JSON list of C-alpha atoms in Angstrom, two decimals:
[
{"chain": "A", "resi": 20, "resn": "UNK", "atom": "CA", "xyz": [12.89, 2.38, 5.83]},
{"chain": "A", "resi": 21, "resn": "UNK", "atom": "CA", "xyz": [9.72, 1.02, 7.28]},
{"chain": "A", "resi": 22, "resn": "UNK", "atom": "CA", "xyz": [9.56, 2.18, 11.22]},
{"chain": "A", "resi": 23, "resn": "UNK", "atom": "CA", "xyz": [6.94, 1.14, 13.61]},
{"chain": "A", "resi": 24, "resn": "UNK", "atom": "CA", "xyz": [6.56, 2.69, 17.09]},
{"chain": "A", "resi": 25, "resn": "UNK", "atom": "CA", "xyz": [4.24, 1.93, 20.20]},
{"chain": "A", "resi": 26, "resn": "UNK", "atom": "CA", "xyz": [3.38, 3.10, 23.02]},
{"chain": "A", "resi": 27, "resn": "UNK", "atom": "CA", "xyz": [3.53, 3.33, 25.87]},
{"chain": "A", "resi": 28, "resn": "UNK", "atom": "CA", "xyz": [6.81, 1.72, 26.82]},
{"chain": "A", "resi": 29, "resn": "UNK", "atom": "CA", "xyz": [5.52, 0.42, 30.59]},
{"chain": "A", "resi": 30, "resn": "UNK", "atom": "CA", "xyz": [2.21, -0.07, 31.47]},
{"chain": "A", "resi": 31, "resn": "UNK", "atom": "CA", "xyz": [2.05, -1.37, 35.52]},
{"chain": "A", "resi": 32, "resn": "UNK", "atom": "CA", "xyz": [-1.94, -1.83, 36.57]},
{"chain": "A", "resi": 33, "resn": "UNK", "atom": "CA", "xyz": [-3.62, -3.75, 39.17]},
{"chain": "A", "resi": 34, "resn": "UNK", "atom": "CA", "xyz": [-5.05, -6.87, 38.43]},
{"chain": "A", "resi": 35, "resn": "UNK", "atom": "CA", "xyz": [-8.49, -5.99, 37.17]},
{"chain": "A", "resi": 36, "resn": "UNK", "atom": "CA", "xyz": [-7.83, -3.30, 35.01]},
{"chain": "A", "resi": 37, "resn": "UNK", "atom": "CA", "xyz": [-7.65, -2.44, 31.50]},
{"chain": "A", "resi": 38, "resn": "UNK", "atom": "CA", "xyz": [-4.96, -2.33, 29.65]},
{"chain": "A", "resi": 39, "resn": "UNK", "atom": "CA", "xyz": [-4.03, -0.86, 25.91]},
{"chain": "A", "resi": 40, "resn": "UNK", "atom": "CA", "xyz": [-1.38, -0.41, 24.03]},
{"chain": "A", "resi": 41, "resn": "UNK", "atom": "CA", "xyz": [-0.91, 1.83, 20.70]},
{"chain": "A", "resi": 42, "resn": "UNK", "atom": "CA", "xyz": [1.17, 0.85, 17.39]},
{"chain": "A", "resi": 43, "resn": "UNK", "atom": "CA", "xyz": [2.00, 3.20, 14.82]},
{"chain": "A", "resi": 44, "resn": "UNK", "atom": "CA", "xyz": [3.92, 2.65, 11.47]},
{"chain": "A", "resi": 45, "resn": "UNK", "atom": "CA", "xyz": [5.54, 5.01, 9.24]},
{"chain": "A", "resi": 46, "resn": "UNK", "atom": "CA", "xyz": [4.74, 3.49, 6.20]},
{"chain": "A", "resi": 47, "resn": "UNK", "atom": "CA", "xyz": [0.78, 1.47, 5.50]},
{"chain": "A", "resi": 48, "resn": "UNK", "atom": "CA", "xyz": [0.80, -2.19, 6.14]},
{"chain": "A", "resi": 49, "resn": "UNK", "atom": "CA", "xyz": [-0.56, -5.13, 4.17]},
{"chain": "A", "resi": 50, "resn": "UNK", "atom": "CA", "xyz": [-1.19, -6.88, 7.54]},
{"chain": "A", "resi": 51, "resn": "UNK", "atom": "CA", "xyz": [-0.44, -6.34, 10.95]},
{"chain": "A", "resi": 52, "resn": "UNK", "atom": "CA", "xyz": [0.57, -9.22, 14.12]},
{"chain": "A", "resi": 53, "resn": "UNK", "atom": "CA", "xyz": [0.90, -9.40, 17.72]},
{"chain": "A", "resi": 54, "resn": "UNK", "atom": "CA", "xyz": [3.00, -11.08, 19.56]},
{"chain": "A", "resi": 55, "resn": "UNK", "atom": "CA", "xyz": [3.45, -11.73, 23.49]},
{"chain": "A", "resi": 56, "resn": "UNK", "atom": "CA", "xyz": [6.74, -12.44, 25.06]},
{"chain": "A", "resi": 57, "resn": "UNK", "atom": "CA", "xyz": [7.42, -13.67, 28.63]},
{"chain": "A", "resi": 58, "resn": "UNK", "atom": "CA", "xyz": [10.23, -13.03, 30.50]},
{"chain": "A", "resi": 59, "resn": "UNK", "atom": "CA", "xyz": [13.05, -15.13, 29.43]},
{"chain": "A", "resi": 60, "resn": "UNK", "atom": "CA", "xyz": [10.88, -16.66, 26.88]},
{"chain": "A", "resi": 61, "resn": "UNK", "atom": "CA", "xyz": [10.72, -15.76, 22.84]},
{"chain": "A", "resi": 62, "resn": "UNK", "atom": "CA", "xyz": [7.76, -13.69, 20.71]},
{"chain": "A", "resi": 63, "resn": "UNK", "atom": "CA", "xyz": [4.51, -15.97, 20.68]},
{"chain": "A", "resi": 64, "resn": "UNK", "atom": "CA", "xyz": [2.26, -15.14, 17.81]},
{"chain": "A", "resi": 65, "resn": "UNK", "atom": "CA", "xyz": [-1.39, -13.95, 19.33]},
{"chain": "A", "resi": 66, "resn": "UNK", "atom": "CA", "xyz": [-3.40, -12.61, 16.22]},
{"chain": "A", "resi": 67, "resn": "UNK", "atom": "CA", "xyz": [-2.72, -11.21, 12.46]},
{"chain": "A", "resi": 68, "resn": "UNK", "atom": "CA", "xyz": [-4.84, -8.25, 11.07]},
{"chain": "A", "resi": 69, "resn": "UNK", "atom": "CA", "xyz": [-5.33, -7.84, 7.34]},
{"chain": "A", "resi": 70, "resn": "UNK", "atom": "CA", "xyz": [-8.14, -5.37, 6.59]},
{"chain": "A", "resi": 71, "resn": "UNK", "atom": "CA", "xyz": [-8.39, -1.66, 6.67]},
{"chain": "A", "resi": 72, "resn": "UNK", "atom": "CA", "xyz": [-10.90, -1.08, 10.00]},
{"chain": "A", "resi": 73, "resn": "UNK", "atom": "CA", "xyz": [-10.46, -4.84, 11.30]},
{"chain": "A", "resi": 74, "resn": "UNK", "atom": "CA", "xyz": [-11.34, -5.91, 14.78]},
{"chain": "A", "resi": 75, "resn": "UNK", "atom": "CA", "xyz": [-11.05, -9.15, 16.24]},
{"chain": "A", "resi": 76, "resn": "UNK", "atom": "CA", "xyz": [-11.31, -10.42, 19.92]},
{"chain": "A", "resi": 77, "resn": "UNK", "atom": "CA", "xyz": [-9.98, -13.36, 21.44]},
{"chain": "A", "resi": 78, "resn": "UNK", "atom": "CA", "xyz": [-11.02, -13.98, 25.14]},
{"chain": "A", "resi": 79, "resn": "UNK", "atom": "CA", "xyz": [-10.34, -10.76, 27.30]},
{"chain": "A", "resi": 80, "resn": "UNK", "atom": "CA", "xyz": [-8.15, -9.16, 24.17]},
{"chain": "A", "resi": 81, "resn": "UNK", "atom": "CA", "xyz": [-9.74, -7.12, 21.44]},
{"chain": "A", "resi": 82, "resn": "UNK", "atom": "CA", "xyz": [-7.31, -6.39, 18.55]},
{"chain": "A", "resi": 83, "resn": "UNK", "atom": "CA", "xyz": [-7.35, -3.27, 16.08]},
{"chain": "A", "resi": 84, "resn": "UNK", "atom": "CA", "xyz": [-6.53, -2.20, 12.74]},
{"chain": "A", "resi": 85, "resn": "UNK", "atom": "CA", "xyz": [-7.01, 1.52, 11.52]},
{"chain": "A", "resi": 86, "resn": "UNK", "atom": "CA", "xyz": [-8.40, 2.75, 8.76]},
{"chain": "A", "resi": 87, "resn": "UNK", "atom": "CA", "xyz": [-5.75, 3.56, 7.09]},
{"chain": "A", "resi": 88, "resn": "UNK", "atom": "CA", "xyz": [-3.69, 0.16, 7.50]},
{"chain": "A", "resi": 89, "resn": "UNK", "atom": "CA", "xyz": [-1.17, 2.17, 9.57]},
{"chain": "A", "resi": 90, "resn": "UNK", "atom": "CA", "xyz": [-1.73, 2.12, 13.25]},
{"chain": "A", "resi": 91, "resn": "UNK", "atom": "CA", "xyz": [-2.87, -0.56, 15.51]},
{"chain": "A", "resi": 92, "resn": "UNK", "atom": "CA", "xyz": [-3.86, -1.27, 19.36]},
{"chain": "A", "resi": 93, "resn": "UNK", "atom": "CA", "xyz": [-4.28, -4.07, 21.26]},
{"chain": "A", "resi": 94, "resn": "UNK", "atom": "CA", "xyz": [-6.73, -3.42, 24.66]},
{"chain": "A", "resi": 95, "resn": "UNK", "atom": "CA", "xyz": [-7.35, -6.55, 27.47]},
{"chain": "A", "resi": 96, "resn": "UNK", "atom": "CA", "xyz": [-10.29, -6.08, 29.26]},
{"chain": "A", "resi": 97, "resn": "UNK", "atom": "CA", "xyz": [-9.77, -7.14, 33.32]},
{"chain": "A", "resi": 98, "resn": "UNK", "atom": "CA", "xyz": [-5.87, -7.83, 33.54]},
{"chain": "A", "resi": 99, "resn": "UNK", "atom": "CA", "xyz": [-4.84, -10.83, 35.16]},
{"chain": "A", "resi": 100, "resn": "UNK", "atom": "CA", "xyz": [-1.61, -11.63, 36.09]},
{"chain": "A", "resi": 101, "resn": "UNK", "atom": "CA", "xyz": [-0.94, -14.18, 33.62]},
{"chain": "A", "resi": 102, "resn": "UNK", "atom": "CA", "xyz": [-1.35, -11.36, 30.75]},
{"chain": "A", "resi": 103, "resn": "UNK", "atom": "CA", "xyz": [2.29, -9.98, 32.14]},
{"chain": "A", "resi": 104, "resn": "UNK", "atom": "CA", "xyz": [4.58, -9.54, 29.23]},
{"chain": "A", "resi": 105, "resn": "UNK", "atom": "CA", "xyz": [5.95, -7.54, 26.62]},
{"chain": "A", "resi": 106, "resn": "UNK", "atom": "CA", "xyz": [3.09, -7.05, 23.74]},
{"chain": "A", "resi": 107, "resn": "UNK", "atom": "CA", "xyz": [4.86, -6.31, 20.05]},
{"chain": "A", "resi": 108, "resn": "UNK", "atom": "CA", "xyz": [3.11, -4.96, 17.53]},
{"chain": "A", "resi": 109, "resn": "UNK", "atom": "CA", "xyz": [4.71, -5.98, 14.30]},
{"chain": "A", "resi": 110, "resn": "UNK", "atom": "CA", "xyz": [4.28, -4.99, 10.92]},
{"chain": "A", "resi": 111, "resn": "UNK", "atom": "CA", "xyz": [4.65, -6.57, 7.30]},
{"chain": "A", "resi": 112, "resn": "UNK", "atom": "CA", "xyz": [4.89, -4.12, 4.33]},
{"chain": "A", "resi": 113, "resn": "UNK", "atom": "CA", "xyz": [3.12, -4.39, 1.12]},
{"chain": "A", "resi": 114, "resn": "UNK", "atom": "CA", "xyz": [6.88, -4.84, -0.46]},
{"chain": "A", "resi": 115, "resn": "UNK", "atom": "CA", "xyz": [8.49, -7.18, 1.75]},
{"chain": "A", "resi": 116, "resn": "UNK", "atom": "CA", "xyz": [6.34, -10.13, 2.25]},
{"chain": "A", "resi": 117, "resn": "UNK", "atom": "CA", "xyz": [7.03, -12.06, 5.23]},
{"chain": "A", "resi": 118, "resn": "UNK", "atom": "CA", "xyz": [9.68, -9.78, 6.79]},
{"chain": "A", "resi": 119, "resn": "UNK", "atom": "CA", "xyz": [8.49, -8.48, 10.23]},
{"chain": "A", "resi": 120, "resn": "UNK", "atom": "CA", "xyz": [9.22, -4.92, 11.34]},
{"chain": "A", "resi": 121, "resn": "UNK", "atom": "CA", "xyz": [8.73, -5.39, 15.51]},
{"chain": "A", "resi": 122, "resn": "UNK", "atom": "CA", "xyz": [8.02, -1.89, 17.54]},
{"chain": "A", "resi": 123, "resn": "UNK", "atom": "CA", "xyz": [9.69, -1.46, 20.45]},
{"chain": "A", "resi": 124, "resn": "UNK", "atom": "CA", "xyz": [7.25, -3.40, 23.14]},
{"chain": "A", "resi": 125, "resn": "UNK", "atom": "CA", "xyz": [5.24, -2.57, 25.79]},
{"chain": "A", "resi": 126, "resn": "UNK", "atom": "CA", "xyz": [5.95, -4.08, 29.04]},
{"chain": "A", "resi": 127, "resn": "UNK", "atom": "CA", "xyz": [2.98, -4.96, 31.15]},
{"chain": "A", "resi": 128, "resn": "UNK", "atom": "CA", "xyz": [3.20, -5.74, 34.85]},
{"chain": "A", "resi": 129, "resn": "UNK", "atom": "CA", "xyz": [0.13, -6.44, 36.95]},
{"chain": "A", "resi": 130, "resn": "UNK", "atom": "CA", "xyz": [-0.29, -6.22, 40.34]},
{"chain": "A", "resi": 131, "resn": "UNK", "atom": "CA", "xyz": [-2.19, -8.72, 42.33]},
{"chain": "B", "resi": 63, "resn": "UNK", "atom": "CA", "xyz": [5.10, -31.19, 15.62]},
{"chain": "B", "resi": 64, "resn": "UNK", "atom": "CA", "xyz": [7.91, -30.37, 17.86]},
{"chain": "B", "resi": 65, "resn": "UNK", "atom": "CA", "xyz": [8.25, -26.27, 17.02]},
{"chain": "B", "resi": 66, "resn": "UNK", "atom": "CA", "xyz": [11.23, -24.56, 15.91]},
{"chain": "B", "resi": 67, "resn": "UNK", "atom": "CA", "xyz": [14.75, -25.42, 17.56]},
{"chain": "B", "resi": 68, "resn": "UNK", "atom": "CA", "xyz": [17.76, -23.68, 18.07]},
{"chain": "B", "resi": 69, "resn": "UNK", "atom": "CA", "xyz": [21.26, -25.17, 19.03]},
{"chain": "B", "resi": 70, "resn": "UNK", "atom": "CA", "xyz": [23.01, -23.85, 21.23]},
{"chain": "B", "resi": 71, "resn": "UNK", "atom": "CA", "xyz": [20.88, -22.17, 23.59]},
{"chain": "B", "resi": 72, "resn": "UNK", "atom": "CA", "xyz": [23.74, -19.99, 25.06]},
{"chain": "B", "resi": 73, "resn": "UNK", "atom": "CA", "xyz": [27.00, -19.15, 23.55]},
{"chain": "B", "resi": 74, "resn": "UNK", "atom": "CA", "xyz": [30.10, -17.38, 25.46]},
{"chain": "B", "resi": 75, "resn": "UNK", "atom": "CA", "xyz": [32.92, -16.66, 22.80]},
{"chain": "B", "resi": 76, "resn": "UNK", "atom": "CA", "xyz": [35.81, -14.04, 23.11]},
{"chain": "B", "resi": 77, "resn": "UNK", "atom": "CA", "xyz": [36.03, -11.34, 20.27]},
{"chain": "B", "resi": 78, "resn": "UNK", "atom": "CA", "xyz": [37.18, -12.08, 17.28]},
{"chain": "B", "resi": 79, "resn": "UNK", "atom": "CA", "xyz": [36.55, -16.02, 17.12]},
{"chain": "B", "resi": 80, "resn": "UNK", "atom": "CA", "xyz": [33.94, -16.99, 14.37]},
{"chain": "B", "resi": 81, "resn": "UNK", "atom": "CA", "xyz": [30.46, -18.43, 16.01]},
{"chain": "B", "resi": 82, "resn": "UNK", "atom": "CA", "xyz": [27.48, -20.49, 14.35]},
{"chain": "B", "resi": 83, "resn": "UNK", "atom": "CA", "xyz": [24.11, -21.51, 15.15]},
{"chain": "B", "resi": 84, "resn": "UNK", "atom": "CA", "xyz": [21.72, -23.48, 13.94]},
{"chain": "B", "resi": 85, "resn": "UNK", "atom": "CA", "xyz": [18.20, -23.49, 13.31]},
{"chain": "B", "resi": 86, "resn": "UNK", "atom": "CA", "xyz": [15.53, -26.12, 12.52]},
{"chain": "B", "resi": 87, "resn": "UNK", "atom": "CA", "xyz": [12.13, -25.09, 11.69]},
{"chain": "B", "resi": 88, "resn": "UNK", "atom": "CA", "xyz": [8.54, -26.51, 12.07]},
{"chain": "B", "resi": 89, "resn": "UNK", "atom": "CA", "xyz": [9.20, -29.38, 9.48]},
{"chain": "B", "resi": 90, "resn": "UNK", "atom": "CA", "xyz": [6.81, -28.38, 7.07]},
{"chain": "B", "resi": 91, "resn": "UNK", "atom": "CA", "xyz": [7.08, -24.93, 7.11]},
{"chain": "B", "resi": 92, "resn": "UNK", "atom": "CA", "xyz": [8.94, -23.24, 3.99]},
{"chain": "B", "resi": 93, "resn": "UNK", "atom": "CA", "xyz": [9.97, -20.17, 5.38]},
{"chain": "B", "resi": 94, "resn": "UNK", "atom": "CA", "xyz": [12.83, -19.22, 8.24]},
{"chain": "B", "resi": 95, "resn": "UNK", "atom": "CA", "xyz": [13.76, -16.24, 9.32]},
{"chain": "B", "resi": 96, "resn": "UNK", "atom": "CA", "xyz": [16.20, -15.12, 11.35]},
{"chain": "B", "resi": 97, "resn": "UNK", "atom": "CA", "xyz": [16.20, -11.93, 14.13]},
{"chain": "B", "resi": 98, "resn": "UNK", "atom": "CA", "xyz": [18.09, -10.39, 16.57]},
{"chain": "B", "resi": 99, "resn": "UNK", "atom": "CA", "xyz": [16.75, -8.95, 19.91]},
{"chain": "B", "resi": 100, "resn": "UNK", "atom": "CA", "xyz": [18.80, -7.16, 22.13]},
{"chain": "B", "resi": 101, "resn": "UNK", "atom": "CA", "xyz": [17.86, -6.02, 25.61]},
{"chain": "B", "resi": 102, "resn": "UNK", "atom": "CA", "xyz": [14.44, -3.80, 25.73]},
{"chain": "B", "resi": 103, "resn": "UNK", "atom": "CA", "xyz": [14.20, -4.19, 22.35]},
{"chain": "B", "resi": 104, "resn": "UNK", "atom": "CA", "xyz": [11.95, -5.72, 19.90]},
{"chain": "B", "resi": 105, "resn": "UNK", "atom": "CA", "xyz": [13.33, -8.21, 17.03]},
{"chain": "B", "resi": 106, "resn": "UNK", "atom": "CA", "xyz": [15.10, -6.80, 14.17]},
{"chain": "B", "resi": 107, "resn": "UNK", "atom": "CA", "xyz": [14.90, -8.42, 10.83]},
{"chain": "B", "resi": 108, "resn": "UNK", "atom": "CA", "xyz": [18.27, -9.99, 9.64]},
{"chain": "B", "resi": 109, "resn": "UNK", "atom": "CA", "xyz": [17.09, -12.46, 6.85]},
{"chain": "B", "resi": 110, "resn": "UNK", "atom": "CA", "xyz": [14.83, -14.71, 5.60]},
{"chain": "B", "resi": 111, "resn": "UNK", "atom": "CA", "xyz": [14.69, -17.52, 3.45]},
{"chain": "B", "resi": 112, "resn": "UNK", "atom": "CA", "xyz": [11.82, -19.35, 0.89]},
{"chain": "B", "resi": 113, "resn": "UNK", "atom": "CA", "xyz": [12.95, -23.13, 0.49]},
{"chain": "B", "resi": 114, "resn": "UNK", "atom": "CA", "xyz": [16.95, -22.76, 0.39]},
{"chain": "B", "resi": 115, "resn": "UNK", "atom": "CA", "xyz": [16.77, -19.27, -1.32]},
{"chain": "B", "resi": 116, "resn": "UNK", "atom": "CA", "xyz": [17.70, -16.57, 0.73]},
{"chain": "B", "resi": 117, "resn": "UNK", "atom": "CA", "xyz": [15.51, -13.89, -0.79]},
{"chain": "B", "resi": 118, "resn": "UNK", "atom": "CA", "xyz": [16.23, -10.74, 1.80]},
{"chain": "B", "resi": 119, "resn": "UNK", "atom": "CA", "xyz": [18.43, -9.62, 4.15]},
{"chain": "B", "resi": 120, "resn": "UNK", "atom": "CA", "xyz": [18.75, -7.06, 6.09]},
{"chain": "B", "resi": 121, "resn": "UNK", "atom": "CA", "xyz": [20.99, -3.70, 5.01]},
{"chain": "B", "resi": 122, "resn": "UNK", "atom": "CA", "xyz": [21.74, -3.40, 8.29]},
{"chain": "B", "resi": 123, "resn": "UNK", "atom": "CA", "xyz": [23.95, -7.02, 8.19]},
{"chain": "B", "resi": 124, "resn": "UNK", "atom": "CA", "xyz": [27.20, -6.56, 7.49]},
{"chain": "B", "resi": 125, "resn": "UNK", "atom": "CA", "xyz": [29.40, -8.77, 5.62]},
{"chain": "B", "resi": 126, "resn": "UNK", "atom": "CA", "xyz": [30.59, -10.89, 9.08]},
{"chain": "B", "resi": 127, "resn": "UNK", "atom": "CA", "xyz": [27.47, -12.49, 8.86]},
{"chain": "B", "resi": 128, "resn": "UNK", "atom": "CA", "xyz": [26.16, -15.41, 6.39]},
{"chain": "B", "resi": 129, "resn": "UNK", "atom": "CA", "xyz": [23.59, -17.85, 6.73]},
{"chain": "B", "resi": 130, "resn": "UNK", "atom": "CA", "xyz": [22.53, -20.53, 4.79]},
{"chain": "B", "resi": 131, "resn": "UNK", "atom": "CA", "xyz": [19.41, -23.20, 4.12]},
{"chain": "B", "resi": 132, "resn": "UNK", "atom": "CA", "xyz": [21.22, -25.58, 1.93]},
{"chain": "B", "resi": 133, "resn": "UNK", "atom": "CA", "xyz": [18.72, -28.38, 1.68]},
{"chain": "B", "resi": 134, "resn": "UNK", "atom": "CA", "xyz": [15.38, -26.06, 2.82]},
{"chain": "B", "resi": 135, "resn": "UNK", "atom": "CA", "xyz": [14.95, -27.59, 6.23]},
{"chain": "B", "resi": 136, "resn": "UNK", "atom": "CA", "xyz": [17.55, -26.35, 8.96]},
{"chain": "B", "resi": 137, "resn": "UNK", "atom": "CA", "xyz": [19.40, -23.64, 8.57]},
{"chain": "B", "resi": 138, "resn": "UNK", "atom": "CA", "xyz": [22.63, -22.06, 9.78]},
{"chain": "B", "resi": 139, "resn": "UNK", "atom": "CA", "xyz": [23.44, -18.47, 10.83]},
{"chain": "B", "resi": 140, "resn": "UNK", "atom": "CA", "xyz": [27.80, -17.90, 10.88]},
{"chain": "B", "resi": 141, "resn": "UNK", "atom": "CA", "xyz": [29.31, -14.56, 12.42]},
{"chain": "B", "resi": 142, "resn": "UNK", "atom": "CA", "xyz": [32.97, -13.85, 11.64]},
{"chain": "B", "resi": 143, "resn": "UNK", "atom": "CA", "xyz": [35.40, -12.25, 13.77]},
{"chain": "B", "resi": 144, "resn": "UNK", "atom": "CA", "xyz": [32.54, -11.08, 16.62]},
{"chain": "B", "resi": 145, "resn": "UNK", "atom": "CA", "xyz": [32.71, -7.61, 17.83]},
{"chain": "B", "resi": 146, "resn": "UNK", "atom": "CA", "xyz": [31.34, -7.14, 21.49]},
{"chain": "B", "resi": 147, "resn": "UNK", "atom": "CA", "xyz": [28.46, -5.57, 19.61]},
{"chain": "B", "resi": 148, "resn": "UNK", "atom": "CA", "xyz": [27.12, -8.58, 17.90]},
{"chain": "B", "resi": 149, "resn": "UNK", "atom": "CA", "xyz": [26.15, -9.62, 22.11]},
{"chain": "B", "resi": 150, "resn": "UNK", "atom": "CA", "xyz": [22.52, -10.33, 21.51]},
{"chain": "B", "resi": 151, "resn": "UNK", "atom": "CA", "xyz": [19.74, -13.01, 21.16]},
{"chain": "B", "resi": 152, "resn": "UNK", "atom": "CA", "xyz": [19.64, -14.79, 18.38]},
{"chain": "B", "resi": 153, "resn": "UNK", "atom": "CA", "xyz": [16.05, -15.62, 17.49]},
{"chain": "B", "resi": 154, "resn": "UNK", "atom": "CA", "xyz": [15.08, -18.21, 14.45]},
{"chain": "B", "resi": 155, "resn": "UNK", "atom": "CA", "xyz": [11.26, -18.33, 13.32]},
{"chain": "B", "resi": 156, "resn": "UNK", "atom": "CA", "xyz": [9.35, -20.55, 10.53]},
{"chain": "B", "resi": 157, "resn": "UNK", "atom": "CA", "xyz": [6.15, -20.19, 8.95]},
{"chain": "B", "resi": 158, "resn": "UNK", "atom": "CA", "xyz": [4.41, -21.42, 6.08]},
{"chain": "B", "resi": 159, "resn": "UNK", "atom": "CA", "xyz": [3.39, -19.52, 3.17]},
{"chain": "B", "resi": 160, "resn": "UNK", "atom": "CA", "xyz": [0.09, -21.61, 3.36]},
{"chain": "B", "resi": 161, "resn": "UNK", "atom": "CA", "xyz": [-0.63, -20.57, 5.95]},
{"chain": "B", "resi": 162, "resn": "UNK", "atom": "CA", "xyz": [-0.35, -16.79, 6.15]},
{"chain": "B", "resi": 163, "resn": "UNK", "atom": "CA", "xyz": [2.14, -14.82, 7.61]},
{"chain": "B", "resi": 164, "resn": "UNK", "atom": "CA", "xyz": [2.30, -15.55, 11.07]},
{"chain": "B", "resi": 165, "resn": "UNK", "atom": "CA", "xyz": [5.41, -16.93, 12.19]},
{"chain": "B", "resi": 166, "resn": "UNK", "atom": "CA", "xyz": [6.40, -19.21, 14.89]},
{"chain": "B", "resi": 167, "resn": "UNK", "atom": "CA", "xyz": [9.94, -18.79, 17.07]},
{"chain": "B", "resi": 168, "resn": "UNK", "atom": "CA", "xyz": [12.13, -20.96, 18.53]},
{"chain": "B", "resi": 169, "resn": "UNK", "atom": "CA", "xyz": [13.94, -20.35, 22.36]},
{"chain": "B", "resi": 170, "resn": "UNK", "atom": "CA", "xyz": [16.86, -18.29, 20.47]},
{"chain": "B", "resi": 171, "resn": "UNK", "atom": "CA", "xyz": [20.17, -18.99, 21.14]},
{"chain": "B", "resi": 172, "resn": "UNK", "atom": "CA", "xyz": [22.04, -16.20, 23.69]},
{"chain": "B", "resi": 173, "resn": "UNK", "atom": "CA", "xyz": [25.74, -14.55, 22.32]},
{"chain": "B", "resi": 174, "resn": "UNK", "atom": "CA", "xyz": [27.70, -13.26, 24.82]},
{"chain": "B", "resi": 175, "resn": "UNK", "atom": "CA", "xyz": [31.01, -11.79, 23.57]},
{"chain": "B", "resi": 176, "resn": "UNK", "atom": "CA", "xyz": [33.66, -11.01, 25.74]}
]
């Protein structure tokens, strides 16, 4: 079946920095979303990519979508430290419409 | 719009004892979907449903689990006889096929079995 990984697991940075994280799926993708989760809270829907090569900022976050409809990344530009989460990557494939396959999360702390 | 709801928010129940939750979506959303995270995890797919049809659910359910949508708005999600391993949140989302994919969550309800 359909698997989607990202990386890296943890990600701790200072506030400031950058941060990016990297989603890869085993099978292409009719469209790709992001979601944030808090600690203690539940997924939050940021963004959903559709098209092969399609970028899309919002704010200090610049979404990705490859080429090839199969990997993804999501970079913030100057972390604060209300960006600390887990980021998922999840993926829709072009046979199962609606169903979400979520990679495993990366955890972002930032430092003050 | 008051977002998706889930009732109850925790649930302690010993093994073997039958559990349900429910679920009520974004009110005009026509699609609800139900997940399960467990720790360090992301959410895994269970089932999902169009209007009351349930049109997929996961392989990886086995048969202790059932949920309905009878009337299209809230739904329920039942797990017989619990095992230890069903501990896990329970996460409902809603979205509407208007509207794209994206889906919306509710607070999940918590299963601890003991």
């Amino acid at each position: 079946g359909q698997q989607v990984m990202q990386i890296p697991q943890y990600q701790h940075v200072q506030e400031g920095e950058d941060f990016t994280t990297y989603c890869n799926s085993s099978t292409t993708l009719s469209n790709i979303q992001w979601y944030k989760q808090r600690p203690g809270g539940h997924p939050v829907f940021l963004i959903q990519l559709v098209k092969s090569g399609e970028v899309k900022k919002q704010k200090r976050l610049t979404f990705q979508f490859g080429e090839a409809k199969k990997n993804s990344s999501l970079h913030i530009t100057a972390t604060q430290t209300t960006d600390v989460g887990t980021y998922f990557c999840a993926g829709v494939g072009g046979t199962s419409y609606g169903k979400l396959t979520f990679g495993q999360g990366t955890i972002l702390t930032v430092h003050p | 719009d008051t977002g998706v709801s889930q009732d109850p928010r925790h649930k302690i129940t010993k093994r073997g004892q039958n559990v349900t939750f429910r679920c009520d979506p974004i009110s005009e959303h026509n699609r609800l979907y139900w997940y399960r995270q467990t720790l360090g995890q992301g959410p895994e797919f269970l089932t999902y449903f169009q209007n009351e049809a349930q049109l997929e659910k996961s392989r990886l359910l086995s048969d202790r689990f059932s949920a309905e949508r009878p009337k299209g708005s809230f739904s329920t999600l039942e797990i017989q006889r619990t095992e230890q391993g069903d501990s896990a949140m329970y996460l409902c989302a809603s979205s509407s096929s208007k509207m794209g994919y994206e889906q919306y969550f509710g607070p999940g309800t918590r299963l601890t079995v003991t």
